[in-house]
C-alpha positions as CSV (number, residue, x, y, z in Angstrom):
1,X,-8.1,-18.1,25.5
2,X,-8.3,-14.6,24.5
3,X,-8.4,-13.8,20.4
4,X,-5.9,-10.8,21.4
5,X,-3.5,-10.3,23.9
6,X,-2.1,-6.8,25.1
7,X,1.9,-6.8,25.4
8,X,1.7,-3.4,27.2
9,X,3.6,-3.5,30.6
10,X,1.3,-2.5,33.8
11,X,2.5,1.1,33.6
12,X,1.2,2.0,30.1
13,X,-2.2,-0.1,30.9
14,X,-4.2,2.8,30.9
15,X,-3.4,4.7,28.2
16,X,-4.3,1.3,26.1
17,X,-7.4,0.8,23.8
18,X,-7.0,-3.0,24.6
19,X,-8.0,-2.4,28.8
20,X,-11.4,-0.8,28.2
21,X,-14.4,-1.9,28.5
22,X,-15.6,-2.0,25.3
23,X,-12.5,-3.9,23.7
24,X,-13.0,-6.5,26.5
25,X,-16.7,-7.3,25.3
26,X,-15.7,-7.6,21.5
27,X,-12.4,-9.8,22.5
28,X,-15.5,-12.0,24.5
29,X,-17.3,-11.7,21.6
30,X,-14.5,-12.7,19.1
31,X,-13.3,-15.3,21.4
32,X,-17.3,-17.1,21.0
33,X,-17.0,-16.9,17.0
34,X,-13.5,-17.6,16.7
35,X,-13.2,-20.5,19.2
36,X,-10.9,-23.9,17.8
37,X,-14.3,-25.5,18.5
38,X,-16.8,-23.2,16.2
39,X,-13.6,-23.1,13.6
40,X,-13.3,-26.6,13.3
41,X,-17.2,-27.7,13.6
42,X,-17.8,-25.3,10.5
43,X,-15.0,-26.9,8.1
44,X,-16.0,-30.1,9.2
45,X,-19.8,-29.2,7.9
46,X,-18.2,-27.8,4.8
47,X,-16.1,-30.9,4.4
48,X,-19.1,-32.9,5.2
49,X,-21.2,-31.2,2.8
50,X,-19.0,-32.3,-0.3
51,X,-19.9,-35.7,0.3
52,X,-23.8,-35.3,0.2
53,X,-26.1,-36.3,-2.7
54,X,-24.4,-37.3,-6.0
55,X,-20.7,-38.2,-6.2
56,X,-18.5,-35.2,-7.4
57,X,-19.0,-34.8,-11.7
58,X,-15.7,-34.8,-13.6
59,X,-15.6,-32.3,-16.5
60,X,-17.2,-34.8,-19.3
61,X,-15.9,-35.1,-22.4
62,X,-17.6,-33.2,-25.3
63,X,-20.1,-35.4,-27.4
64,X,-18.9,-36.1,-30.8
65,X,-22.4,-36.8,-32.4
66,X,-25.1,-34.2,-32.2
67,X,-28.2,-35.1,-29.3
68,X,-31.8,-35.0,-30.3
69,X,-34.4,-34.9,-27.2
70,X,-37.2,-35.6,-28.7
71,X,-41.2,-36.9,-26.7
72,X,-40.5,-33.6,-24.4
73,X,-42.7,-31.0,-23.2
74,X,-40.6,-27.8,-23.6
75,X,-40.1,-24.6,-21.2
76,X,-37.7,-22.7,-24.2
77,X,-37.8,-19.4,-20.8
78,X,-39.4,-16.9,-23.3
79,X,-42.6,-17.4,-21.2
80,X,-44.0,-18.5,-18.1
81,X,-45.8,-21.9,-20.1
82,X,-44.5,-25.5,-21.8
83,X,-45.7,-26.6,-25.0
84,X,-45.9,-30.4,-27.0
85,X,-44.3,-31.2,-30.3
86,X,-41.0,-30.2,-30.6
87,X,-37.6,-31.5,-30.7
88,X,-34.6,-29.8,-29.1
89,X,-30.9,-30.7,-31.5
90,X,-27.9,-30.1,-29.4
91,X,-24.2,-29.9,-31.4
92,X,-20.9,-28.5,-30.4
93,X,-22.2,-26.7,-26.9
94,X,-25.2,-25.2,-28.1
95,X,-28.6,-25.4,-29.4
96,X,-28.5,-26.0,-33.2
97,X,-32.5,-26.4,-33.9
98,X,-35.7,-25.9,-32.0
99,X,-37.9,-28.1,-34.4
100,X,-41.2,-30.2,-35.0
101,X,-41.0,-33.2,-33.1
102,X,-41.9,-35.4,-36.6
103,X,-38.8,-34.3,-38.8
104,X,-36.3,-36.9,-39.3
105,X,-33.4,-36.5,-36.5
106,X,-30.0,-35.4,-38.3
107,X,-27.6,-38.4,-39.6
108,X,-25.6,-39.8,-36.5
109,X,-27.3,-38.1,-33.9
110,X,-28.0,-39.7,-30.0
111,X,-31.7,-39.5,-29.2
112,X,-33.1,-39.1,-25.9
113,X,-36.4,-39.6,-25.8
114,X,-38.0,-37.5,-22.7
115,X,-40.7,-39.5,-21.9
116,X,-42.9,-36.4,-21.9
117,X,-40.4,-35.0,-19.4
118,X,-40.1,-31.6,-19.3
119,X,-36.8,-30.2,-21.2
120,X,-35.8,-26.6,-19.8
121,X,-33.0,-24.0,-19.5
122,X,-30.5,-24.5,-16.8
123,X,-31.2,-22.6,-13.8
124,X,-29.6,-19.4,-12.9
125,X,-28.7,-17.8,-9.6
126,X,-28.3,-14.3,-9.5
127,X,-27.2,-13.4,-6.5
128,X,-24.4,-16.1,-5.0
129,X,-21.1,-16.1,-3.1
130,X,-19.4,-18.9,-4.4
131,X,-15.8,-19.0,-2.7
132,X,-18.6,-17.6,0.3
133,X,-21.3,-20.0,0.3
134,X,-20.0,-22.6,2.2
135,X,-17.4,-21.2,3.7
136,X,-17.7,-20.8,7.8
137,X,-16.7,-16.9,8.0
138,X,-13.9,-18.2,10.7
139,X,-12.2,-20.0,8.0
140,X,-12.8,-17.0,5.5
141,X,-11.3,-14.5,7.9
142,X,-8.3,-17.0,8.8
143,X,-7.4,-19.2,6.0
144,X,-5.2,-19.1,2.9
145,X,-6.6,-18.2,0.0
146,X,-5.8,-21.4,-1.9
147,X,-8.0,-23.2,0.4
148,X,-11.0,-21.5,0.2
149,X,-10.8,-22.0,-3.8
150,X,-10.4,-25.9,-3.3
151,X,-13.8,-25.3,-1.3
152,X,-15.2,-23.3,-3.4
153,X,-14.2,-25.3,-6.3
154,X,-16.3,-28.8,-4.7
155,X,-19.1,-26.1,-4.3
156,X,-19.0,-24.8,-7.7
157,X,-20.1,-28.3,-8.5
158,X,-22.3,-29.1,-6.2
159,X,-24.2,-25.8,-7.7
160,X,-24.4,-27.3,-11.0
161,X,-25.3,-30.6,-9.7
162,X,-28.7,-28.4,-8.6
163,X,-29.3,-27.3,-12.0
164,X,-27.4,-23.7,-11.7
165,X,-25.4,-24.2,-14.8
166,X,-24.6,-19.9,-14.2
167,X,-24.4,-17.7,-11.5
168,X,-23.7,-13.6,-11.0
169,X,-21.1,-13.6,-8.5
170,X,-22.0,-10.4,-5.7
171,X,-18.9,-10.1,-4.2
172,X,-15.9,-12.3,-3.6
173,X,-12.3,-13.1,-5.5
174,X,-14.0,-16.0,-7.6
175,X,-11.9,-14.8,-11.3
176,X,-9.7,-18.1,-10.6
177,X,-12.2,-20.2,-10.1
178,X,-14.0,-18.9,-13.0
179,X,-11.1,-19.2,-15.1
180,X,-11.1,-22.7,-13.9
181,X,-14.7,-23.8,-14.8
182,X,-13.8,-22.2,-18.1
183,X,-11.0,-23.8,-19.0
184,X,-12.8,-27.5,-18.4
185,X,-10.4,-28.2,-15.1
186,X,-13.6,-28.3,-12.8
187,X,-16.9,-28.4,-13.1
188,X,-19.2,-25.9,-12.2
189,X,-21.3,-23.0,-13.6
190,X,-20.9,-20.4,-15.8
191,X,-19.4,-17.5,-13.6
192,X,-20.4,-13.6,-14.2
193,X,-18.1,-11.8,-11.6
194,X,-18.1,-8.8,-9.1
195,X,-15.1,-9.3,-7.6
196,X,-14.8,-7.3,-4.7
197,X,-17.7,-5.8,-3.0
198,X,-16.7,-1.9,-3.0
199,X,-17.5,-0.3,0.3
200,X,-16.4,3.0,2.0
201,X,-15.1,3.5,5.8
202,X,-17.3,1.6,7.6
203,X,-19.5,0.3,5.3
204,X,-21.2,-3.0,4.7
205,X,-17.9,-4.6,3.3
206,X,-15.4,-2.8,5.8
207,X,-15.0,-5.9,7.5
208,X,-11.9,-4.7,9.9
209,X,-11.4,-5.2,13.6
210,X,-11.6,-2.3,15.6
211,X,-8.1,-2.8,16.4
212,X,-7.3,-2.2,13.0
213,X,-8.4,1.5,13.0
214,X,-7.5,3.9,12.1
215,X,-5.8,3.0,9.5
216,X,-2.0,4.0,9.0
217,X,-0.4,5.4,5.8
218,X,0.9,2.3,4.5
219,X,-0.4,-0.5,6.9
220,X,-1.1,-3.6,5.5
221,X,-4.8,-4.3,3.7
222,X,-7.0,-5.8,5.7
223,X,-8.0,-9.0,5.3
224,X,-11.2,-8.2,3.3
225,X,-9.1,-6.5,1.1
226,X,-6.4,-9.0,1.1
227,X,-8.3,-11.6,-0.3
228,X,-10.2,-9.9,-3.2
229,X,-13.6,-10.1,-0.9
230,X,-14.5,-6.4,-0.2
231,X,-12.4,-3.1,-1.1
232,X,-13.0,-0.1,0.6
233,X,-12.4,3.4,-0.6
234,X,-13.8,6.5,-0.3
235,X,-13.8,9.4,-2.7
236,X,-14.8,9.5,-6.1
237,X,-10.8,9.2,-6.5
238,X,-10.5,6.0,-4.5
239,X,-14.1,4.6,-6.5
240,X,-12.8,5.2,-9.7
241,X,-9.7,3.1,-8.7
242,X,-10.9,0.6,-7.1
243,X,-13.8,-0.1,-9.6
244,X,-11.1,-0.4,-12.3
245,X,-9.2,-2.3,-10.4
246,X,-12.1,-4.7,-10.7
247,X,-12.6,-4.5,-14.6
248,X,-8.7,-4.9,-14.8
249,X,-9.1,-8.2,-13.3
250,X,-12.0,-9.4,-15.3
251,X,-15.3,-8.2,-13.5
252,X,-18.4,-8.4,-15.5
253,X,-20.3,-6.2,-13.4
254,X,-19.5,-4.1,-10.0
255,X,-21.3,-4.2,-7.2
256,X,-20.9,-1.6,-4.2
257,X,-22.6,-1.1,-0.7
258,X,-24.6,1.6,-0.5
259,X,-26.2,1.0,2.9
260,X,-26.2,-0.9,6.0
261,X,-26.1,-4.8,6.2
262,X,-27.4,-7.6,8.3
263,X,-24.2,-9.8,8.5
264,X,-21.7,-6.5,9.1
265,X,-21.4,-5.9,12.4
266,X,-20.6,-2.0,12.9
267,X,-22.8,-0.3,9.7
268,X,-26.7,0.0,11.3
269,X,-29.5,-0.8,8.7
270,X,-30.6,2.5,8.4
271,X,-27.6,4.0,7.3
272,X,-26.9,5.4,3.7
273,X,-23.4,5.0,2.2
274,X,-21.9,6.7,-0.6
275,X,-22.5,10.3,-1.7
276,X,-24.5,10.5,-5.2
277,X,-20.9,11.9,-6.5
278,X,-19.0,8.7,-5.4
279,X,-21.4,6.6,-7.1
280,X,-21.2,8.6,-10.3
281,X,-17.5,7.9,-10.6
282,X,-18.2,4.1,-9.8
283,X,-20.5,4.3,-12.4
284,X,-18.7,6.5,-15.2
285,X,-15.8,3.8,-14.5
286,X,-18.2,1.1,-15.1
287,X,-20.1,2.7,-18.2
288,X,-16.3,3.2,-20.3
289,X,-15.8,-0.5,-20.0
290,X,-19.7,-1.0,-21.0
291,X,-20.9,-2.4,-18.0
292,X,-23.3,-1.2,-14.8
293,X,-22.8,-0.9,-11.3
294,X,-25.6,-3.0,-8.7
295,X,-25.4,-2.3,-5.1
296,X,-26.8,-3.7,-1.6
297,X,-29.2,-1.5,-0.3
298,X,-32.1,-2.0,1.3
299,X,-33.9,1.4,2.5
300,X,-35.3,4.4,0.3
301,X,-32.4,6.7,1.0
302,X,-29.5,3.9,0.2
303,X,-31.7,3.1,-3.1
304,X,-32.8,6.6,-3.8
305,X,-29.3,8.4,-3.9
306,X,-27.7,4.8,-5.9
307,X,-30.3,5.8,-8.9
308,X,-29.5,9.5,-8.6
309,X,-25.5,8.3,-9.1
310,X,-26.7,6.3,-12.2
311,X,-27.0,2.9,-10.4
312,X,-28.6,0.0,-12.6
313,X,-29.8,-2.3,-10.0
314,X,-30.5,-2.9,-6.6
315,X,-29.5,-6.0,-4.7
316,X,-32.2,-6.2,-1.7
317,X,-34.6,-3.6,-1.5
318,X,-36.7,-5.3,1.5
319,X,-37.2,-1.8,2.9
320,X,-38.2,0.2,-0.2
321,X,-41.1,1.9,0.2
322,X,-43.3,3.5,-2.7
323,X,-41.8,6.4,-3.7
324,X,-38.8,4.5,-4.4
325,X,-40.4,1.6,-6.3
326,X,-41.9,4.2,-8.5
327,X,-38.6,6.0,-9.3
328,X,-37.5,2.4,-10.0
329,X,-40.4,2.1,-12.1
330,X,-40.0,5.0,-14.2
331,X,-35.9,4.4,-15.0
332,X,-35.9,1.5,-15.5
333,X,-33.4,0.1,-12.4
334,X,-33.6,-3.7,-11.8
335,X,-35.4,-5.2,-8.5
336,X,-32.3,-8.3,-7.7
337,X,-34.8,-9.5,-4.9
338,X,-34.0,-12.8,-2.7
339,X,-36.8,-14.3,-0.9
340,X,-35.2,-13.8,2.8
341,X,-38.2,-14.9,5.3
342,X,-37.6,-15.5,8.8
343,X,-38.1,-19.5,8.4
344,X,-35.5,-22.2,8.2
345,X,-33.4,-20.5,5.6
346,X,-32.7,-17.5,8.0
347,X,-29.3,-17.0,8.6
348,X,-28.3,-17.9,12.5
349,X,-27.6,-15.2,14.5
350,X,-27.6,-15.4,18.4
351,X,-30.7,-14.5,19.9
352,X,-30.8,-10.6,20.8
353,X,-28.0,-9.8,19.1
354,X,-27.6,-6.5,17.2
355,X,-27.4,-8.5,13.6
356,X,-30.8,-10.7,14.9
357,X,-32.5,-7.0,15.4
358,X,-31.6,-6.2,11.8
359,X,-32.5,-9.6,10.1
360,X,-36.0,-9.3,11.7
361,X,-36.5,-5.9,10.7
362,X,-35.1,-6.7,7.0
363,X,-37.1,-10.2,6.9
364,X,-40.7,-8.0,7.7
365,X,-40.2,-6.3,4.6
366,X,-39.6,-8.8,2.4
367,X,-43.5,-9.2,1.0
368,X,-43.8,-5.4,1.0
369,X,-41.1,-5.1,-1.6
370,X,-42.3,-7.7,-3.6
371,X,-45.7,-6.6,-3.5
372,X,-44.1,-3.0,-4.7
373,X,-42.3,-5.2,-7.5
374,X,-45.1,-6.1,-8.8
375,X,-47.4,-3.3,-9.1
376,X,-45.1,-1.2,-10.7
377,X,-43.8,-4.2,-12.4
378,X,-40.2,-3.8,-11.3
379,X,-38.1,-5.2,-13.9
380,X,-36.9,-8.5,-10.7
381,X,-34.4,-10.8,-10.8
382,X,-33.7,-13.8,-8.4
383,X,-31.2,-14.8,-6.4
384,X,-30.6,-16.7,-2.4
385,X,-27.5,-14.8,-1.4
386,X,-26.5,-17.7,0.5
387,X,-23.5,-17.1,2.8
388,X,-21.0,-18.9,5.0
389,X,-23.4,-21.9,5.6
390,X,-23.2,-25.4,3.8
391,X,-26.3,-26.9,4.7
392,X,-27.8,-23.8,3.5
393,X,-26.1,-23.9,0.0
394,X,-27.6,-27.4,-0.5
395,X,-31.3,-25.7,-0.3
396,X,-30.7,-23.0,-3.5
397,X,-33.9,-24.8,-5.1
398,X,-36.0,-24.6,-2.3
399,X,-35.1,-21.4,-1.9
400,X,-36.0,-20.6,-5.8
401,X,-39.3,-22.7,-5.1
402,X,-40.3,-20.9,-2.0
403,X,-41.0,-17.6,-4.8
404,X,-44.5,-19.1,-5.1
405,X,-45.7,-17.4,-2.3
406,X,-45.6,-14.6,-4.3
407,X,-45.8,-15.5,-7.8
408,X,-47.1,-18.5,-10.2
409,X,-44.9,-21.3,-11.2
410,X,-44.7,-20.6,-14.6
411,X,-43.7,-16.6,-13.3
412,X,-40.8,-18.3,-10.8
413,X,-39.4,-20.7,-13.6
414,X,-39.2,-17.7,-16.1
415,X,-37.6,-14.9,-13.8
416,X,-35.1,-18.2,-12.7
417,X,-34.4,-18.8,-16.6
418,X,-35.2,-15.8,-19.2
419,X,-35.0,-13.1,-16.8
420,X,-32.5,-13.5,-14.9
421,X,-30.7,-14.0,-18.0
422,X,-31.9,-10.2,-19.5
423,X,-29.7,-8.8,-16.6
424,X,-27.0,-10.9,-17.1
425,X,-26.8,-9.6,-20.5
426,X,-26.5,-6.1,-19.1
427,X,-22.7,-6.5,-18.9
428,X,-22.6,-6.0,-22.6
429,X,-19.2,-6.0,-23.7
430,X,-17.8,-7.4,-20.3
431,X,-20.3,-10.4,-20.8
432,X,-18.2,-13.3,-20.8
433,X,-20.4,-15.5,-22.5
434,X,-21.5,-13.8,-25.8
435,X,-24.4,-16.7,-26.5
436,X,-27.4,-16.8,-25.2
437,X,-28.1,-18.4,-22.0
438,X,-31.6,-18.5,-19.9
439,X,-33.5,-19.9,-23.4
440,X,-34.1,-22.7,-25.5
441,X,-33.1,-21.6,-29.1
442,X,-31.1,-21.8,-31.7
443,X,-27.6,-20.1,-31.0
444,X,-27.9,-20.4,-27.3
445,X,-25.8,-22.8,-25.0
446,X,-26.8,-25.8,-24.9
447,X,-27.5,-25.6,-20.3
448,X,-30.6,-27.7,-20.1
449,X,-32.2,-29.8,-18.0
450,X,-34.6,-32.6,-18.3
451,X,-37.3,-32.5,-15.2
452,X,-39.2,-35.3,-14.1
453,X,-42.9,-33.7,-13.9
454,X,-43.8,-30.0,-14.9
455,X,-42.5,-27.4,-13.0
456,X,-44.7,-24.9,-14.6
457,X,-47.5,-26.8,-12.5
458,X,-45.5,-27.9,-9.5
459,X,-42.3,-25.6,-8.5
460,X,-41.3,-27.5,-6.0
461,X,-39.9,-30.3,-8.4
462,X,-36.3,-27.6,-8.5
463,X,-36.1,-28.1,-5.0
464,X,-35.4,-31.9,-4.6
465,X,-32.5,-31.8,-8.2
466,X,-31.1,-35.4,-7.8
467,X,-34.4,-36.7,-7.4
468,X,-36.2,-35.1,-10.0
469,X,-33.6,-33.2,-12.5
470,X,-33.2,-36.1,-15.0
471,X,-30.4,-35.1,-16.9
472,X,-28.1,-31.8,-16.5
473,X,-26.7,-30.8,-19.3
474,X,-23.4,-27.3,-19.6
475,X,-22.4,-26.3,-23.1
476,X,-23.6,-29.7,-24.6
477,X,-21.6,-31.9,-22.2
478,X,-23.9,-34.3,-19.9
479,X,-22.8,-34.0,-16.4
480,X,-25.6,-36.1,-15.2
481,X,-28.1,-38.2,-17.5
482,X,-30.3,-41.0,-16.0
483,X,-31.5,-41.6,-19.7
484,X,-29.9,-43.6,-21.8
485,X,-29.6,-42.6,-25.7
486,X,-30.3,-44.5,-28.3
């Protein structure tokens, strides 16, 4: 059954897009994607998915006595090591006193005793798609909006259930969901949103059918646009507006596409997008509000001509070369890096497909730019980028783990922690979280985790949470705690 069907009578058949050749292969190809079997096989995995692991956490209530975790070995995310002797005070969602283990816990207070367990900052992500993550991309291009939230809300749980108590959200209409996590009506992570991934005329995030071009004055949005997931414009006009459109509805930072993608079907790898100008006005939109613009880029052109705009980070980068990483280098622009290998975290794609071609170019490039990241010692972030796959979701710690093929444990734990927090914190203003997160100090919320074993020596304990993450703790409240307190 073909995805679309031409009304045109026999007569006018040949004046009509719909009858050549090249409309017939992408309706085949549509029709493979699109089929009621794929549709229905991929909710039913996303369905399926909310049921593994650990039954769904309820919002707990706040505790009404301070917590003392005491007998711990402590990763406070400052560094890469642990150290003995301390005790960690918890009161009212944050951290109240990082203290010698020997002083006398405060009147009333819970203790936990770790059991030499390791006590750490909650993980952070920073580089997910939550309403995306799980999501089969048939059911993002086809269903309402409300029900990808209700998906995206049992995900946003399943995240923290991981140990990702926050996330920077690259693209997708995640405010509601954030305002929902917020607001104590779900649980889930702390949320720093995009919103919608800017992107010009056939860009990364101009996600239309070719039917749907060219676009009339006054058509409807497409459905990228519909949604909140991608926006396109073009002109420093149409940037300015569409970037504060963003901020209007509550983005912490905006991200744009500067170059070609793996998952976009139309925008070849190679290609640049955006002129220096249009990313200026992104970025003088962005700066007002006190905030930065990132964007997905991936070669030295894409990266080269973001910087020149006033671009603060780059999401990707596997094809930077040197030149690049040394301008990166020398101002200062963040590496966001995600550890994309071609192993069994690759995204599917059918064999000798145009999409395959680019994820196996993109994939041979990922140790280069890490390599580059380090010897210029890139300010890097991490982050898995997971999209439209919910078996893949459930591997975010492997994914963090797998960083040990380029760096130490203690150096993977920090950038996942510390780090990762810094660029957070480069939303300024538009932070919506004015503690500190990504630390273990006084003043900062109280995310923590209490690991059995020491990831500083062994990463791969993040990558197996309901085994090994002993208690999970967001803003003081225990969402999971295998530890009783005395």
């Amino acid at each position: 059954m073909a995805m679309f069907k031409c009304n045109a009578v026999e007569d006018e058949r040949a004046s009509c897009l719909c009858h050549t050749s090249a409309f017939a292969r992408f309706n085949q190809q549509l029709d493979a994607r699109f089929s009621r079997r794929a549709f229905l096989a991929g909710v039913t995995a996303t369905a399926g998915a909310l049921s593994f692991g650990q039954a769904r956490a309820a919002v707990p209530e706040a505790p009404k006595a301070p917590i003392a975790f005491t007998n711990i070995r402590l990763f406070d995310g400052k560094s890469e090591t642990t150290r003995t002797g301390q005790r960690v005070i918890v009161e009212g969602g944050k951290i109240a006193a990082v203290e010698p283990d020997n002083a006398p816990p405060p009147t009333g207070a819970r203790v936990i005793d770790g059991g030499g367990r390791t006590l750490m900052p909650g993980l952070i992500d920073a580089h997910y798609h939550i309403i995306m993550a799980t999501v089969p991309i048939t059911a993002l291009l086809t269903a309402d909006v409300g029900y990808l939230n209700l998906l995206a809300a049992g995900e946003a749980e399943r995240t923290l259930m991981r140990g990702f108590t926050s996330i920077r959200d690259m693209a997708g209409p995640s405010f509601s969901l954030k305002r929902a996590i917020d607001e104590g009506t779900v649980a889930g992570p702390r949320i720093w949103p995009s919103g919608a991934m800017i992107s010009q005329t056939s860009g990364h995030g101009d996600y239309r059918f070719p039917y749907e071009i060219p676009a009339a004055p006054g058509a409807p949005l497409s459905r990228g646009d519909a949604i909140g997931g991608g926006a396109i414009a073009d002109g420093p006009s149409e940037l300015l507006k569409r970037t504060r459109e963003q901020l209007m509805l509550g983005a912490s930072q905006i991200k744009l596409a500067a170059g070609g993608g793996v998952s976009s079907n139309y925008d070849p790898i190679d290609v640049a997008q955006y002129t220096e100008a249009e990313f200026r006005a992104a970025v003088d939109a962005a700066e007002n509000w006190g905030t930065y613009v990132a964007v997905h880029a991936y070669t030295p052109r894409a990266i080269q001509t973001a910087i020149r705009g006033g671009v603060r980070c780059i999401e990707h980068g596997q094809l930077m070369d040197e030149a690049t990483a040394k301008i990166m280098a020398e101002q200062g622009v963040w590496a966001s890096l995600q550890p994309f290998l071609d192993d069994e975290d690759v995204t599917p794609f059918p064999a000798n497909s145009p999409n395959r071609a680019k994820q196996i170019q993109m994939t041979a490039g990922t140790d280069t730019a890490y390599g580059l990241a380090k010897k210029y010692k890139l300010k890097t972030a991490w982050g898995t980028d997971t999209l439209f796959d919910a078996k893949l979701a459930t591997r975010q710690g492997a994914q963090l783990a797998k960083m040990i093929r380029w760096y130490t444990p203690g150096e993977v734990l920090h950038t996942a922690t510390g780090v990762n927090a810094q660029l957070l914190a480069m939303s300024g203003p538009r932070n919506p979280y004015p503690a500190a997160i990504g630390v273990v100090e006084a003043g900062a919320y109280a995310d923590l985790l209490l690991v059995e074993g020491d990831p500083t020596r062994d990463i791969n304990l993040v990558a197996d949470a309901a085994k090994n993450f002993r208690i999970i703790m967001k803003d003081g409240r225990l969402y999971k705690a295998t530890l009783s307190a005395t």
